[in-house]
Short mmCIF file of C-alpha atoms in Angstrom, two decimals:
data_model
loop_
_atom_site.label_atom_id
_atom_site.label_comp_id
_atom_site.label_asym_id
_atom_site.label_seq_id
_atom_site.Cartn_x
_atom_site.Cartn_y
_atom_site.Cartn_z
CA MET A 62 44.22 9.38 -6.89
CA THR A 63 44.99 5.67 -6.74
CA PRO A 64 43.43 3.89 -9.72
CA PRO A 65 40.61 1.46 -8.90
CA ALA A 66 41.44 -2.21 -9.19
CA GLY A 67 41.19 -3.27 -12.79
CA THR A 68 41.66 0.23 -14.26
CA THR A 69 44.55 -0.43 -16.55
CA PRO A 70 45.63 -0.01 -20.08
CA PRO A 71 45.79 -3.39 -21.77
CA THR A 72 48.45 -5.28 -19.86
CA ARG A 73 50.20 -8.58 -20.35
CA THR A 74 53.11 -10.23 -18.55
CA ALA A 75 52.42 -13.94 -18.91
CA ALA A 76 55.36 -15.87 -20.29
CA ALA A 77 53.72 -16.84 -23.59
CA PRO A 78 50.43 -16.46 -25.44
CA PRO A 79 47.92 -19.33 -25.54
CA ALA A 80 48.71 -22.06 -28.03
CA ASP A 81 45.67 -21.17 -30.12
CA ALA A 82 46.14 -17.39 -29.95
CA PRO A 83 45.74 -15.51 -33.25
CA ARG A 84 48.96 -14.60 -34.99
CA PRO A 85 50.29 -11.12 -34.29
CA GLY A 86 48.30 -8.26 -35.75
CA ALA A 87 45.36 -10.46 -36.71
CA ASP A 88 41.77 -10.50 -35.60
CA PRO A 89 40.34 -14.04 -35.41
CA ALA A 90 37.25 -12.92 -37.28
CA THR A 91 38.92 -10.96 -40.06
CA GLY A 92 42.49 -12.14 -40.58
CA PRO A 93 45.44 -9.76 -40.69
CA ALA A 94 45.04 -6.09 -39.94
CA VAL A 95 45.36 -3.89 -43.03
CA ARG A 96 48.51 -1.81 -43.22
CA PRO A 97 49.80 0.74 -45.74
CA ALA A 98 51.60 -0.68 -48.74
CA GLY A 99 55.34 -0.96 -48.33
CA ARG A 100 55.15 -0.59 -44.58
CA PRO A 101 56.35 -3.53 -42.42
CA ALA A 102 53.79 -5.20 -40.23
CA ALA A 103 53.12 -3.38 -36.99
CA ALA A 104 54.26 -6.52 -35.23
CA ALA A 105 57.81 -6.20 -36.58
CA ALA A 106 60.20 -5.62 -33.72
CA PRO A 107 62.11 -2.40 -34.37
CA ARG A 108 65.61 -2.01 -33.00
CA GLY A 109 65.62 0.16 -29.93
CA GLY A 110 62.34 -1.24 -28.63
CA LEU A 111 58.94 0.38 -28.80
CA LEU A 112 60.33 3.90 -28.54
CA ARG A 113 61.00 3.55 -32.27
CA HIS A 114 57.56 2.10 -33.03
CA ARG A 115 55.68 5.07 -34.50
CA ASP A 116 52.12 3.85 -33.99
CA PHE A 117 52.80 2.72 -30.45
CA ARG A 118 54.33 6.11 -29.63
CA LEU A 119 51.16 7.79 -30.85
CA LEU A 120 48.94 5.46 -28.83
CA TRP A 121 51.17 6.01 -25.80
CA ALA A 122 51.01 9.80 -26.17
CA ALA A 123 47.22 9.69 -26.58
CA GLN A 124 46.70 7.58 -23.47
CA THR A 125 49.16 9.63 -21.42
CA ALA A 126 47.49 12.94 -22.26
CA SER A 127 44.02 11.58 -21.62
CA ALA A 128 45.08 10.00 -18.31
CA VAL A 129 46.68 13.21 -17.04
CA GLY A 130 43.59 15.21 -17.95
CA SER A 131 41.26 12.70 -16.33
CA ASN A 132 43.22 12.85 -13.10
CA VAL A 133 43.11 16.63 -13.17
CA THR A 134 39.34 16.22 -13.22
CA ALA A 135 39.41 13.71 -10.35
CA VAL A 136 40.46 16.60 -8.08
CA ALA A 137 39.17 19.63 -10.03
CA LEU A 138 35.55 18.47 -10.32
CA PRO A 139 35.10 17.94 -6.54
CA LEU A 140 36.91 21.24 -5.94
CA VAL A 141 34.46 23.02 -8.25
CA ALA A 142 31.58 21.42 -6.36
CA VAL A 143 33.01 22.29 -2.92
CA THR A 144 34.59 25.72 -3.48
CA VAL A 145 32.36 27.19 -6.21
CA LEU A 146 28.96 25.58 -5.63
CA ASP A 147 29.30 24.72 -1.90
CA ALA A 148 28.07 21.17 -2.48
CA SER A 149 27.45 18.80 0.43
CA THR A 150 29.59 15.77 1.25
CA PHE A 151 26.91 13.52 -0.19
CA GLY A 152 26.68 15.65 -3.34
CA VAL A 153 30.42 15.39 -3.95
CA ALA A 154 30.31 11.61 -3.46
CA VAL A 155 27.45 11.37 -5.97
CA LEU A 156 29.71 13.03 -8.55
CA THR A 157 32.09 10.09 -8.21
CA ALA A 158 29.18 7.68 -8.44
CA ALA A 159 27.90 9.34 -11.63
CA ALA A 160 31.27 8.95 -13.32
CA TRP A 161 31.23 5.17 -12.79
CA LEU A 162 27.50 4.44 -13.07
CA PRO A 163 27.68 3.77 -16.85
CA TRP A 164 29.62 0.57 -16.17
CA LEU A 165 26.49 -0.78 -14.49
CA LEU A 166 24.12 0.62 -17.12
CA VAL A 167 25.87 -0.24 -20.40
CA GLY A 168 29.04 -2.13 -19.49
CA LEU A 169 27.94 -5.53 -20.80
CA PRO A 170 26.42 -4.43 -24.13
CA ALA A 171 29.42 -2.13 -24.67
CA GLY A 172 31.70 -5.16 -24.78
CA ALA A 173 29.59 -6.87 -27.42
CA TRP A 174 29.26 -3.66 -29.46
CA VAL A 175 33.00 -3.04 -29.37
CA ASP A 176 33.66 -6.61 -30.51
CA ARG A 177 31.59 -5.75 -33.62
CA LEU A 178 33.34 -2.43 -34.41
CA PRO A 179 36.82 -1.20 -35.40
CA ARG A 180 38.27 0.03 -32.14
CA ARG A 181 40.28 3.14 -33.08
CA PRO A 182 37.27 5.13 -34.41
CA VAL A 183 35.39 4.26 -31.22
CA MET A 184 38.24 5.67 -29.14
CA ILE A 185 38.45 8.87 -31.20
CA VAL A 186 34.70 9.56 -30.91
CA CYS A 187 34.88 9.00 -27.15
CA ASP A 188 37.74 11.51 -26.86
CA LEU A 189 35.83 14.18 -28.78
CA VAL A 190 32.63 13.68 -26.78
CA SER A 191 34.56 13.94 -23.51
CA ALA A 192 36.29 17.14 -24.65
CA LEU A 193 32.97 18.80 -25.44
CA LEU A 194 31.50 17.77 -22.09
CA PHE A 195 34.36 19.26 -20.08
CA LEU A 196 34.42 22.43 -22.17
CA SER A 197 30.79 22.99 -21.19
CA VAL A 198 31.74 23.55 -17.51
CA PRO A 199 33.91 26.68 -17.92
CA ALA A 200 31.47 27.94 -20.55
CA ALA A 201 28.58 27.65 -18.10
CA ALA A 202 30.66 29.25 -15.35
CA VAL A 203 31.41 32.27 -17.56
CA LEU A 204 27.69 32.63 -18.28
CA GLY A 205 26.85 32.28 -14.58
CA VAL A 206 24.61 29.23 -15.06
CA LEU A 207 26.83 26.45 -13.67
CA THR A 208 25.02 24.06 -11.31
CA VAL A 209 25.71 20.81 -9.50
CA THR A 210 23.22 19.17 -11.87
CA GLN A 211 25.40 20.09 -14.84
CA LEU A 212 28.44 18.65 -13.09
CA LEU A 213 26.51 15.41 -12.61
CA VAL A 214 25.54 15.31 -16.30
CA VAL A 215 29.14 15.94 -17.34
CA ALA A 216 30.43 13.22 -14.99
CA LEU A 217 27.82 10.76 -16.27
CA GLY A 218 28.46 11.54 -19.95
CA ALA A 219 32.23 11.36 -19.58
CA GLY A 220 31.82 8.07 -17.70
CA LEU A 221 29.76 6.67 -20.58
CA ALA A 222 32.45 7.65 -23.07
CA ARG A 223 35.04 6.05 -20.81
CA VAL A 224 33.23 2.70 -20.87
CA PHE A 225 33.53 2.48 -24.65
CA PHE A 226 37.06 3.95 -24.78
CA GLU A 227 38.53 1.56 -22.21
CA THR A 228 36.79 -1.47 -23.69
CA ALA A 229 38.09 -0.68 -27.18
CA ASP A 230 41.51 0.18 -25.77
CA GLN A 231 41.84 -3.25 -24.13
CA VAL A 232 41.50 -4.96 -27.52
CA TYR A 233 43.42 -2.49 -29.70
CA LEU A 234 47.00 -2.86 -28.48
CA PRO A 235 47.46 -6.45 -29.78
CA VAL A 236 46.62 -5.13 -33.26
CA LEU A 237 49.71 -2.90 -33.14
CA LEU A 238 52.23 -5.21 -31.45
CA ARG A 239 53.53 -8.75 -31.50
CA PRO A 240 52.77 -10.82 -28.37
CA GLU A 241 56.42 -10.64 -27.29
CA GLN A 242 56.32 -6.83 -27.60
CA VAL A 243 53.18 -6.41 -25.54
CA PRO A 244 54.82 -6.73 -22.07
CA GLU A 245 57.14 -3.80 -22.89
CA GLY A 246 54.23 -1.81 -24.29
CA ASN A 247 52.05 -2.48 -21.29
CA ALA A 248 54.80 -1.61 -18.83
CA LYS A 249 55.20 1.78 -20.54
CA LEU A 250 51.45 2.40 -20.68
CA GLN A 251 50.93 1.41 -17.06
CA ALA A 252 53.87 3.51 -15.87
CA THR A 253 52.56 6.69 -17.49
CA GLN A 254 49.00 5.85 -16.47
CA THR A 255 50.17 5.61 -12.88
CA ALA A 256 52.32 8.72 -13.19
CA SER A 257 49.19 10.58 -14.26
CA TYR A 258 47.73 9.88 -10.81
CA VAL A 259 50.61 11.94 -9.44
CA LEU A 260 50.84 14.69 -12.07
CA GLY A 261 47.09 15.19 -12.60
CA PRO A 262 46.08 16.01 -9.00
CA GLY A 263 49.17 18.17 -8.54
CA LEU A 264 48.32 20.19 -11.65
CA ALA A 265 44.69 20.47 -10.57
CA GLY A 266 45.65 21.80 -7.15
CA VAL A 267 48.09 24.39 -8.51
CA VAL A 268 45.78 25.61 -11.29
CA ALA A 269 42.81 25.70 -8.92
CA GLN A 270 44.85 27.72 -6.42
CA VAL A 271 46.11 30.19 -9.05
CA ALA A 272 43.26 30.45 -11.56
CA GLY A 273 40.29 28.67 -10.01
CA ALA A 274 39.01 25.09 -10.07
CA VAL A 275 36.84 25.68 -13.13
CA THR A 276 39.90 26.65 -15.18
CA ALA A 277 41.55 23.37 -14.26
CA LEU A 278 38.85 21.50 -16.19
CA LEU A 279 40.07 23.16 -19.39
CA LEU A 280 43.21 21.02 -19.08
CA ASP A 281 41.10 17.88 -19.29
CA ALA A 282 39.22 19.08 -22.36
CA LEU A 283 42.50 19.91 -24.12
CA SER A 284 43.97 16.54 -23.19
CA PHE A 285 41.09 14.71 -24.87
CA LEU A 286 41.53 16.77 -28.04
CA PHE A 287 45.26 15.97 -28.06
CA SER A 288 44.48 12.27 -27.55
CA ALA A 289 42.07 12.25 -30.50
CA ALA A 290 44.67 13.97 -32.71
CA CYS A 291 47.28 11.32 -31.85
CA LEU A 292 44.91 8.44 -32.55
CA LEU A 293 43.98 9.95 -35.93
CA ARG A 294 47.65 9.82 -36.98
CA ILE A 295 48.07 6.06 -36.37
CA ARG A 296 48.71 4.35 -39.72
CA THR A 297 47.89 0.76 -38.87
CA VAL A 298 44.34 0.13 -40.05
CA GLU A 299 42.11 -2.40 -38.35
CA ARG A 300 39.41 -3.91 -40.49
CA ARG A 301 35.85 -3.81 -39.26
CA PRO A 302 35.23 -7.18 -37.59
CA GLU A 303 33.12 -9.46 -39.73
CA ARG A 304 30.63 -11.89 -38.32
CA VAL A 305 31.59 -15.56 -38.50
CA GLY A 306 28.66 -17.90 -39.02
CA PRO A 307 25.00 -16.94 -38.56
CA ALA A 308 24.16 -13.64 -36.89
CA ARG A 309 23.64 -13.93 -33.15
CA SER A 310 21.74 -11.73 -30.76
CA LEU A 311 23.49 -9.19 -28.58
CA ARG A 312 22.10 -10.97 -25.53
CA ARG A 313 23.69 -14.27 -26.54
CA GLU A 314 27.07 -12.66 -27.17
CA ILE A 315 26.96 -10.94 -23.78
CA GLY A 316 26.12 -14.27 -22.16
CA GLU A 317 29.21 -15.90 -23.66
CA GLY A 318 31.47 -13.39 -21.91
CA ILE A 319 29.69 -13.73 -18.57
CA ARG A 320 29.80 -17.53 -18.67
CA PHE A 321 33.49 -17.57 -19.52
CA VAL A 322 34.28 -15.46 -16.45
CA ALA A 323 31.83 -17.24 -14.13
CA ARG A 324 33.14 -20.71 -14.99
CA ASP A 325 36.84 -19.91 -14.82
CA PRO A 326 38.36 -20.31 -11.33
CA TYR A 327 41.02 -17.64 -11.89
CA LEU A 328 38.96 -14.92 -13.54
CA ARG A 329 36.15 -15.52 -11.06
CA VAL A 330 38.25 -14.90 -7.95
CA LEU A 331 40.12 -11.97 -9.52
CA THR A 332 36.81 -10.34 -10.38
CA ALA A 333 35.50 -10.80 -6.83
CA PHE A 334 38.70 -9.35 -5.35
CA GLY A 335 38.63 -6.36 -7.70
CA ALA A 336 35.01 -5.59 -6.88
CA ALA A 337 35.49 -5.89 -3.12
CA SER A 338 38.68 -3.84 -3.04
CA ASN A 339 37.10 -1.11 -5.16
CA VAL A 340 34.39 -0.65 -2.52
CA GLY A 341 37.02 0.41 0.02
CA LEU A 342 39.42 2.07 -2.42
CA VAL A 343 36.93 4.30 -4.19
CA GLY A 344 34.81 4.71 -1.09
CA TYR A 345 37.53 6.58 0.78
CA GLN A 346 38.60 8.48 -2.34
CA ALA A 347 35.05 9.72 -2.91
CA VAL A 348 35.14 11.81 0.27
CA LEU A 349 38.90 12.39 0.55
CA VAL A 350 38.84 15.91 -0.92
CA VAL A 351 35.98 16.91 1.41
CA PHE A 352 37.88 15.49 4.38
CA LEU A 353 41.11 17.30 3.49
CA VAL A 354 39.41 20.65 2.81
CA ARG A 355 36.82 20.75 5.60
CA GLU A 356 38.32 18.65 8.40
CA ALA A 357 42.07 18.82 7.79
CA ARG A 358 41.68 22.50 6.71
CA LEU A 359 43.97 22.29 3.67
CA ALA A 360 44.00 24.78 0.78
CA PRO A 361 43.56 23.48 -2.81
CA ALA A 362 47.29 23.39 -3.62
CA PRO A 363 48.23 21.21 -0.59
CA VAL A 364 45.22 18.96 -1.33
CA GLY A 365 46.52 18.35 -4.84
CA ALA A 366 50.06 17.81 -3.53
CA LEU A 367 48.96 15.28 -0.91
CA VAL A 368 46.78 13.33 -3.34
CA ALA A 369 49.69 13.31 -5.79
CA ALA A 370 52.07 12.06 -3.07
CA MET A 371 49.67 9.25 -2.18
CA SER A 372 49.92 8.05 -5.78
CA LEU A 373 53.72 7.98 -6.03
CA GLY A 374 53.94 4.32 -5.09
CA GLY A 375 51.96 3.44 -8.18
CA ILE A 376 54.83 4.50 -10.43
CA VAL A 377 57.19 2.13 -8.62
CA GLY A 378 54.57 -0.61 -8.79
CA ALA A 379 53.98 -0.17 -12.51
CA LEU A 380 57.70 -0.21 -13.29
CA SER A 381 58.42 -3.23 -11.08
CA ALA A 382 55.36 -5.40 -11.82
CA THR A 383 56.86 -7.25 -14.79
CA LEU A 384 60.12 -7.89 -12.90
CA LEU A 385 58.24 -9.11 -9.82
CA GLY A 386 56.19 -11.43 -12.00
CA ARG A 387 59.34 -12.96 -13.46
CA ARG A 388 61.25 -13.25 -10.18
CA LEU A 389 58.48 -14.36 -7.84
CA GLY A 390 56.00 -15.82 -10.28
CA THR A 391 52.89 -13.99 -11.45
CA ALA A 392 50.53 -15.70 -8.98
CA ARG A 393 52.82 -15.04 -6.00
CA ALA A 394 53.40 -11.44 -7.08
CA MET A 395 49.63 -10.97 -7.29
CA LEU A 396 49.25 -12.13 -3.68
CA LEU A 397 52.08 -9.85 -2.54
CA ALA A 398 50.46 -6.89 -4.31
CA ALA A 399 47.20 -7.59 -2.49
CA VAL A 400 49.00 -7.35 0.87
CA PHE A 401 50.15 -3.83 -0.02
CA THR A 402 46.72 -2.90 -1.38
CA GLY A 403 44.88 -3.60 1.89
CA PRO A 404 46.42 -3.07 5.37
CA PRO A 405 48.45 0.11 4.65
CA ALA A 406 45.16 1.90 3.94
CA LEU A 407 44.56 2.02 7.69
CA LEU A 408 47.06 4.91 7.88
CA ILE A 409 44.89 7.18 5.73
CA PRO A 410 42.18 8.14 8.27
CA LEU A 411 44.95 9.15 10.73
CA ALA A 412 45.57 12.31 8.66
CA GLY A 413 45.83 15.58 10.53
CA PRO A 414 47.59 18.94 10.47
CA GLY A 415 51.36 19.20 10.31
CA GLY A 416 53.40 16.03 10.57
CA ARG A 417 50.30 13.83 10.60
CA LEU A 418 49.89 14.48 6.87
CA ALA A 419 52.80 12.05 6.39
CA LEU A 420 50.56 9.17 7.51
CA PRO A 421 48.06 9.29 4.62
CA ALA A 422 50.94 9.99 2.23
CA ILE A 423 52.76 6.79 3.31
CA GLY A 424 49.58 4.73 3.42
CA GLY A 425 48.46 5.98 0.02
CA MET A 426 51.89 5.30 -1.51
CA LEU A 427 51.81 1.68 -0.36
CA VAL A 428 48.23 1.18 -1.48
CA SER A 429 48.91 2.66 -4.92
CA LEU A 430 52.01 0.47 -5.24
CA GLY A 431 49.96 -2.66 -4.56
CA VAL A 432 47.13 -1.60 -6.87
CA ALA A 433 49.53 -0.84 -9.75
CA VAL A 434 51.31 -4.19 -9.48
CA GLY A 435 48.01 -6.03 -9.21
CA ASN A 436 46.49 -4.17 -12.15
CA VAL A 437 49.44 -4.96 -14.42
CA LEU A 438 49.43 -8.65 -13.52
CA LYS A 439 45.66 -8.99 -13.65
CA GLY A 440 45.35 -7.23 -16.99
CA SER A 441 48.30 -9.21 -18.37
CA PHE A 442 46.72 -12.49 -17.39
CA ARG A 443 43.28 -11.60 -18.76
CA GLN A 444 44.57 -10.53 -22.15
CA THR A 445 46.81 -13.54 -22.82
CA TYR A 446 44.49 -16.09 -21.21
CA THR A 447 41.23 -15.09 -22.90
CA PRO A 448 40.46 -16.06 -26.53
CA HIS A 449 40.84 -12.85 -28.55
CA GLN A 450 37.34 -13.00 -30.06
CA LEU A 451 35.92 -12.96 -26.51
CA LEU A 452 38.30 -10.41 -25.04
CA GLY A 453 36.01 -7.37 -25.25
CA ARG A 454 33.10 -9.22 -23.64
CA VAL A 455 35.23 -10.90 -20.97
CA THR A 456 36.86 -7.55 -20.14
CA VAL A 457 33.54 -5.78 -19.57
CA SER A 458 32.06 -8.78 -17.77
CA MET A 459 34.83 -8.41 -15.20
CA GLN A 460 34.82 -4.63 -15.23
CA MET A 461 31.06 -4.38 -14.88
CA LEU A 462 31.34 -5.90 -11.42
CA ASN A 463 34.67 -4.23 -10.61
CA TYR A 464 33.60 -0.78 -11.77
CA GLY A 465 29.92 -1.31 -11.04
CA MET A 466 30.70 -1.38 -7.33
CA ILE A 467 32.28 2.08 -7.57
CA PRO A 468 29.07 4.17 -7.71
CA LEU A 469 27.62 2.09 -4.89
CA ALA A 470 30.78 2.60 -2.82
CA ALA A 471 30.75 6.34 -3.50
CA VAL A 472 27.10 6.69 -2.45
CA LEU A 473 27.72 4.55 0.65
CA ALA A 474 30.74 6.65 1.63
CA GLY A 475 28.79 9.83 0.99
CA THR A 476 25.91 8.63 3.14
CA ILE A 477 28.23 7.74 6.03
CA GLY A 478 30.08 11.02 5.60
CA ALA A 479 26.88 13.06 5.63
CA ALA A 480 25.70 11.35 8.81
CA TYR A 481 28.94 10.95 10.79
CA GLY A 482 31.59 13.03 9.02
CA ALA A 483 34.03 12.42 6.17
CA GLY A 484 36.71 11.13 8.57
CA THR A 485 34.42 8.37 9.81
CA ALA A 486 33.52 7.41 6.25
CA ILE A 487 37.19 7.10 5.33
CA ALA A 488 37.86 4.96 8.43
CA VAL A 489 35.04 2.54 7.55
CA MET A 490 36.15 2.21 3.95
CA THR A 491 39.83 1.65 4.72
CA VAL A 492 39.03 -1.06 7.28
CA TRP A 493 37.02 -2.85 4.60
CA LEU A 494 39.89 -2.44 2.11
CA ALA A 495 42.37 -3.91 4.62
CA LEU A 496 40.33 -7.14 4.79
CA THR A 497 39.87 -7.75 1.06
CA PRO A 498 43.19 -9.52 0.26
CA ALA A 499 41.84 -12.64 1.99
CA ILE A 500 39.55 -13.17 -1.05
CA LEU A 501 42.51 -14.21 -3.22
CA LEU A 502 43.17 -17.15 -0.87
CA ILE A 503 39.84 -18.71 -1.84
CA GLY A 504 40.84 -19.65 -5.39
CA PRO A 505 43.76 -21.61 -6.91
CA LEU A 506 46.25 -18.69 -6.85
CA ARG A 507 47.70 -19.69 -3.48
CA ARG A 508 48.82 -23.05 -4.89
CA ARG A 509 50.64 -21.71 -7.95
CA ARG A 510 53.84 -19.88 -8.70
CA ASP A 511 52.61 -18.49 -12.02
CA LEU A 512 49.22 -17.80 -13.51
CA PRO A 513 48.34 -20.11 -16.44
CA VAL A 514 48.65 -18.89 -20.03
CA ALA A 515 45.55 -20.69 -21.35
CA PRO A 516 42.36 -22.22 -19.91
CA LYS A 517 42.21 -25.95 -19.40
CA ARG A 518 40.43 -27.66 -22.24
CA PRO A 519 37.28 -29.56 -21.23
#
């Protein structure tokens, strides 16, 4: 599956950090991160790049395993609903909606809570909760009590854990790395994240074909356990954030993040573009498996292979985003990425038997390429541009709208699919997606070569 706009590991490609950014490895509220005695600061640049940075390798392995497992579920969970429980098109779309609904329900307070907590323990707890949820599906299937309702509960619970994991994850990487190391780290994280959108669906299709769709969900549970084990081995210790000044209400802290996004001309337009593009992007993905199984008449293995092929462009996009930002300028590269994100999607509803399967593969590759480049540049800009003490709240303020549109898009696509067929739903959603790049022309991006590295001071 192509990742929704804004679904990235922490990413940064801007030329330099803001002038008032905290020094490497430090939290503005607490000072330097605590590290074991005798060990060099995590920010020290090891020879050979980040491949020799132990803690980064562990974080990278954790995120890679979790991403692969999650993308196994992106195909396996709908396959369980369709092939085991004979769920309707609308029911399958609601599964997608349930996975993203927590961003609407708790996205904003999650950012404020994470800004008050050490991030690594939050991520570990989220991994363990997710593992237990996905283990419950094969257990229920063995006992003969599996229902669509349980799948909805699992999707909702895993989505809730994901809100806290991704919010903490966005803020944790700068604790491990120096600002000049972060572009390399983010390129590696984004590349493997994008590769997981190829490997995960392919694994899900093969395992579902050989051993059943329910068995494929075991891979996701194991991936979360592996991720938690890797995070536990990281040596760099982040102090619990301490409050500076008088205690403030959660509501006031949430408001600070919202106001920062709403008043900033760059973050505001990027948030609007991400939300609008996610309506089309996730809308067609919500019913894609139903369309391929019931209308294109594909078996599970070819479904997984096609979805994987549609995601191949994302690997190229992730690997080339930093280079494009340097050569073209980050603002211009963002506009170019939007062109690939939109119009090529019109090829996807042209899918059919035989040679016509090449059309959605090509369209999906181009879309995933554009999304990956845009996600890297957008995440890079947000993390260098935003004051670190606000980063968690600003991140979820943007993601609440970006991700909050996903359940609405899934339900809308499911409703159209139930009434007029999955093919019609995909056509409507891809036409919408093709029009969304025009939103980026509203703000100041079109007048700049590069995105700024710090907000203008009032």
